[in-house]
Backbone as a ProteinNet text record, in pm:
[ID]
protein_1_A
[PRIMARY]
MSAFCTVLAQLARYILVGGFAFVIDFGLFSLCLYGLGWQYLLANLMGLVAGLCLNYALSISWVFRSSKRRLEKCRSAEFAVFALVGLMGVGLNELLMLLMVGFFSLHELYSKMIATVVVLMWNFCARKLILFNE
[TERTIARY]
9594.2	9481.8	9363.4	9245	9127.9	9089.6	9012	8968.5	8886.1	8802.9	8720.3	8807.5	8908.5	8999.7	9077.8	9114.8	9185.5	9099.4	8973.2	8881.7	8858	8843.9	8826.8	8949.7	9068	9190.8	9196.4	9155.6	9152.4	9052.3	8937.5	8836.1	8889.8	8956.3	9013.2	9116.9	9203.9	9303.2	9234.4	9126.7	9053	8991.8	8940.2	8882.4	8991.1	9107.6	9218.9	9264.5	9277.6	9319	9215.8	9087.9	8982.2	8988.5	9015.9	9029.3	9149	9260.3	9379.8	9355.4	9289.8	9258.7	9166.6	9072.6	8984	9064.3	9159.5	9241.7	9319.7	9376.4	9449.5	9354.4	9239.4	9137.3	9098.5	9059.6	9013.3	9125.6	9245.3	9359.2	9396	9400.8	9433.7	9322.7	9198.3	9085.2	9099.4	9127.5	9141.5	9260.1	9371.6	9490	9461.7	9401.8	9373	9268.7	9168	9060.3	9106.9	9162.6	9196.8	9340.1	9432.2	9571.5	9605.4	9549.4	9580.6	9469.9	9354.1	9244.2	9174.2	9181.4	9116.2	8965.3	8895.3	8750.1	8717.5	8607	8579.5	8560.9	8502.1	8482.8	8615.8	8704.9	8837.2	8916.3	8908.1	8975.1	8920.1	8789.1	8726.1	8774.5	8779.6	8825.7	8968.7	9055.6	9194.8	9202.8	9126.2	9124.9	9073.2	8964.3	8906.7	9002.3	9065.8	9159.7	9278.7	9331.8	9444.6	9403.6	9286.7	9237.3	9215.5	9160.6	9137.9	9270.1	9367.1	9498	9566.9	9561	9620.2	9548.2	9416.7	9337.6	9374.1	9387.1	9423.6	9563.3	9660.5	9798.9	9809.4	9743.5	9749.2	9665.9	9560.8	9480.9	9560	9635.2	9710	9837.4	9894.7	10020.2	10002.3	9887.8	9872.2	9740.4	9628.2	9498	9479.4	9497.2	9472.2	9601.8	9711.6	9842	9847.7	9767	9770	9671.1	9597.5	9495.7	9551	9492.4	9524.6	9457	9531.8	9477.7	9443.2	9316.6	9268.9	9323	9343.1	9386.7	9527.4	9607.7	9740.8	9827	9809.8	9892.4	9848.7	9731	9681.9	9638.7	9735.3	9710.8	9607.2	9605.8	9508.6	9366.5	9345	9212	9176.5	9274	9251.2	9210.6	9283.3	9250.6	9113.5	9081.1	8951.3	8836.7	8850.5	8747.3	8739.8	8855.2	8861.1	8785.3	8811.2	8745.3	8596.2	8559.7	8419	8338.9	8396.4	8330	8306.8	8407.8	8393.4	8286.4	8279.9	8177.5	8037.2	8025.1	7897	7862	7963.8	7942.5	7889.3	7938.6	7887.4	7738.8	7703.8	7563.1	7476.5	7525.7	7452.6	7434.9	7538.7	7531.9	7423.2	7421.3	7320.5	7179.2	7162.1	7031.1	6985	7074.7	7038.5	7002.1	7077.2	7045	6907.8	6879.7	6749.7	6637.1	6654.3	6550.1	6531.6	6643.1	6632	6584.7	6637.9	6600.4	6471.5	6468.4	6356.4	6227	6236.8	6114.2	6080.4	6183.3	6158.8	6181.9	6217.8	6235.4	6331.3	6434.4	6536.8	6628.4	6690	6782.3	6899.6	6945.7	7052.5	7180.4	7221.6	7346.1	7336.2	7223.7	7204.9	7202.8	7135.1	7128.2	7266.8	7346.5	7482.5	7567.1	7553.5	7629.2	7590.3	7461.5	7413.2	7461	7444.1	7485.6	7636.1	7713.8	7859.5	7898.6	7836.4	7867.1	7826.3	7708.7	7662.5	7756.7	7797	7885.3	8025.3	8072.8	8201.8	8198.5	8092.3	8079.9	8066.1	7990.9	7978.8	8116.4	8189.4	8320.5	8414.6	8418.3	8506.7	8468.3	8340.9	8296.2	8311.5	8272.7	8282.1	8428.2	8513.4	8655.2	8717.4	8680.1	8732.4	8689.4	8562.9	8511.1	8556.6	8559.9	8592.3	8742.6	8816.2	8958.4	9054.7	9020.5	9116.8	9063.5	9026.5	8966.5	9073.1	9072.6	9170.7	9139.2
12588.3	12510.9	12533.8	12552.9	12577.1	12451	12470	12357.1	12258.2	12309.4	12222.9	12136.4	12197	12121.6	12017.4	12052.8	11958.2	11836.5	11859	11748.2	11663.8	11727.3	11650.8	11565.3	11619.8	11542.7	11425.7	11449	11341.1	11234.3	11275	11178.6	11094.3	11156.9	11082.6	10980.6	11023	10930.3	10819.3	10853.8	10755.4	10647.7	10688.2	10592.5	10498.9	10553.8	10470.5	10371.9	10421	10335.3	10226	10261.8	10162.8	10053.6	10092.1	9994.1	9902.2	9959.1	9879.9	9786.2	9837.3	9753.9	9638.7	9664.2	9557.9	9449.3	9490.1	9393	9305.6	9366.8	9291.4	9197.7	9251.2	9171.9	9050.8	9075	8968	8869.3	8922.2	8835.7	8744.7	8801.6	8720.4	8620.2	8663.7	8572.2	8452.9	8481.5	8375.3	8284.3	8343	8264.9	8171.2	8226.3	8144.7	8036.9	8073.1	7978.8	7868	7907	7809.3	7757.7	7845.5	7804.4	7727.9	7773.4	7710.8	7619.3	7622.4	7533.9	7571.5	7698.9	7743	7746.5	7740.1	7756	7898.4	7915.8	8043.5	8160.8	8137.1	8248.4	8297	8204.5	8242.9	8313.3	8261.2	8325.1	8465.7	8481.1	8612.6	8708.6	8661.6	8745	8791.5	8702.3	8739.2	8846.9	8831.2	8931	9064.9	9062	9186.5	9258.8	9186.3	9248.1	9307.4	9235.3	9287.3	9412.6	9410.4	9528	9647	9620.9	9727.8	9788.1	9703.7	9752.8	9835	9787.6	9862.4	9995.3	9992.5	10114.9	10215.2	10169.5	10257.2	10315.9	10231.1	10277	10379.7	10353.2	10447.5	10572.7	10559.2	10676.7	10775.3	10724.7	10817.6	10868.2	10789.4	10831.7	10905	10886	10945.7	11020.4	10956.2	11018.2	11145	11133.2	11245	11302.1	11292.5	11333.9	11479.8	11565.8	11707.8	11743.7	11645.6	11670.2	11650.4	11722	11701.4	11571.9	11487.2	11360.1	11374	11358.9	11378.8	11276	11154.1	11047.3	10997.6	11082.4	11042.1	10985.1	11035.9	10990.9	10855.8	10811.4	10681	10600.1	10538.1	10466.5	10355.7	10287.2	10178.4	10233	10346.2	10408.2	10460.3	10517.6	10568.8	10454.9	10344	10228.8	10172.3	10167.8	10115.1	10199.3	10331.4	10420	10401.7	10393	10370.8	10242.5	10135.2	10006.4	10013.3	10082.5	10095.4	10167.8	10271.6	10341.9	10244.7	10162.3	10062.9	9959.9	9916.5	9820.9	9881.6	10007	10075.6	10085.9	10102.4	10104.5	9971.8	9861.9	9729.2	9719.1	9764	9762.4	9849.1	9966.9	10055.8	9990.1	9925.1	9856	9748.6	9668.4	9563.4	9622.3	9729.9	9794.5	9848.3	9915.2	9968.3	9856.5	9747.4	9634.6	9577	9562.7	9511.3	9601.5	9730.4	9824.8	9824.4	9837.4	9850.3	9721.6	9608.7	9481.5	9427.7	9421.8	9359.2	9437.6	9571.2	9651	9724.3	9765.3	9841.9	9759.9	9632.8	9537.3	9585.6	9660.2	9698.6	9579.6	9577.6	9469.5	9468.6	9349.2	9333.9	9407.9	9398	9462.7	9614.9	9669.6	9814.5	9859.3	9780.8	9812	9809	9710.2	9699.1	9819.7	9863.8	9981.3	10106.4	10126.2	10242.5	10235.2	10119.5	10101.9	10123.2	10077	10093.3	10240.2	10317.5	10460.9	10531	10499.6	10561.9	10527.1	10402.4	10359.8	10417.7	10427.1	10492.3	10635.4	10706.1	10845	10848.7	10755	10747.5	10727.8	10627.6	10597.8	10717.3	10778.6	10893.5	11008.7	11046.9	11161.7	11136.5	11019.5	10989.3	10988.4	10924.7	10920.6	11058.8	11134.8	11271.6	11357.2	11352.5	11437.3	11392.2	11261.7	11211	11203.3	11155.4	11127.3	11226	11276.2	11352.9	11491.9	11562.9	11694.6	11802.3	11895.9	12003.1	12106.9
9578.4	9530.2	9624.3	9567.8	9650.7	9726.8	9832.4	9915.1	9832.1	9742.6	9658.7	9567.5	9506.1	9419.2	9498	9620.7	9706.3	9733.9	9767	9795.8	9670.2	9554.1	9429.8	9399.7	9423.5	9403.1	9500.7	9624	9722.7	9682.3	9632.4	9588.3	9472.6	9377.9	9264.8	9314.6	9406	9461.7	9541.2	9613.4	9693.2	9602.9	9488.4	9393.5	9341.4	9308.8	9262.1	9369.8	9491.8	9603	9626.4	9621	9639	9533.5	9409	9302.1	9324.6	9366.7	9394.6	9513.1	9616.6	9733.7	9694.4	9603.4	9555.9	9483.9	9400.8	9328	9426.3	9529.3	9631.4	9705.9	9746.4	9816.6	9731.9	9608.2	9520.3	9489.1	9466.5	9436.2	9552.4	9672.4	9789.8	9819.5	9803.9	9820.2	9724.9	9598	9498.6	9530.2	9568.5	9603.2	9720.5	9825.3	9944.1	9914	9835.2	9804.2	9709.6	9596.5	9493.1	9503.8	9538.2	9545.6	9672	9784.4	9912.8	9964	9897.8	9935	10064.9	10103.1	10226.2	10208.7	10319.2	10322.2	10274.8	10199	10133.2	10229.5	10347.7	10441.1	10499	10528.3	10576.6	10466.2	10344.7	10231.4	10208.8	10220.8	10204.8	10312.8	10436.9	10547.4	10524.3	10479.1	10453	10345.8	10240.8	10133.9	10181.8	10257.7	10309	10403.2	10491.2	10585.3	10510.8	10413.7	10336	10259.2	10198.2	10125.6	10217.8	10334.8	10432	10479.5	10509.9	10556.1	10448	10324.1	10213.7	10194.5	10198.6	10184	10293.1	10415.2	10526.4	10504.5	10473.3	10455.6	10343.3	10230.9	10119.1	10145.7	10223.7	10258.1	10342.6	10440.2	10525.8	10457.6	10365.7	10303.9	10171.4	10103.7	9971.3	9954.3	9982	9955.6	10038.1	10168.7	10260.1	10317.5	10243.1	10294.7	10336.4	10273.5	10308.1	10419.4	10466.3	10568.3	10708.4	10801.1	10942.7	10986.4	11053.3	11101	11248.3	11279.8	11416.7	11515.8	11472.2	11562.5	11528.4	11468.7	11422.7	11534.6	11655	11767.7	11822.8	11783.4	11829.8	11707.6	11643.4	11518	11532.5	11646	11662.1	11663.9	11729.9	11731.4	11592.2	11524.9	11389.6	11295.7	11303.2	11219.4	11255.4	11384.2	11427.6	11371.6	11376.4	11320.9	11169.4	11104.3	10959.5	10924	10997.6	10973.7	11005.4	11112.3	11149.4	11041.5	10984.2	10873.7	10758.2	10728.6	10622.7	10653.8	10778.8	10819.8	10807.4	10843.6	10826.3	10677.6	10593.2	10449.1	10398	10453.6	10416.6	10452.9	10572.3	10613.8	10523.9	10488.1	10398.2	10261.4	10213.3	10085.4	10088.5	10194.3	10207.4	10213.3	10289.1	10300.1	10164.8	10093.6	9962.8	9866.1	9869.1	9781.8	9816.6	9944.7	9987.9	9938.4	9955.6	9912.7	9761.2	9688.9	9543.5	9476.6	9519.1	9456.4	9517.9	9651.1	9720.5	9716.7	9725.6	9733.6	9603.9	9530	9407.7	9280.9	9297.9	9187.7	9079	9118.5	9022.4	8997.1	8881.9	8846.6	8944.4	8977.2	9077.4	9039.7	8913	8871.6	8875.9	8833.5	8841.6	8987.7	9068.2	9211	9273.7	9235.3	9289.1	9248	9123.9	9078.8	9156.9	9175.9	9250.3	9394.9	9456.7	9595.9	9611.1	9516.2	9522.8	9520.4	9433.8	9426	9555.1	9605.8	9731	9846.2	9855.9	9965.2	9948.4	9826.2	9802.3	9854.7	9824	9871.4	10023.9	10081	10226.6	10290	10242.4	10299.6	10287.8	10170.1	10150.2	10243.1	10241.3	10320.8	10470.8	10515.8	10659.5	10704.3	10628.1	10665.7	10657.3	10557.5	10541.9	10661.8	10697.3	10806.1	10943.4	10965.2	11099.4	11123.7	11024.3	11046.3	10980.2	10863.1	10783.5	10753	10853.5	10837.5	10847.3	10753.2	10755.6	10860.2
[MASK]
++++++++++++++++++++++++++++++++++++++++++++++++++++++++++++++++++++++++++++++++++++++++++++++++++++++++++++++++++++++++++++++++++++++

């Protein structure tokens, strides 16, 4: 399989994993918030952490399984970089929303869709280049 096809297959798997991680995040958030009566910020944090951990586990075992892992011998550092890329994605998402809605007066939902696609590509490319480079 060519390198381009490999990357496209990884991107497709990454999108699926991201969707599954979102379902876990949202489900745990809802369970903690409504089922357990937790404060919304704590419930949100629990959902985000669970989604991030699932995303990381599936990324190393399925999405990027054929890739060389640069920090494989130091899982804590690998996870920290993985999480940092995601945190930078959150900042990028907020910046894009501010620009598109606040300065260019685009509709919030359209802006959110655009920002989500851009951040998805950021997260995939950054993680691929920094952590899972062949």
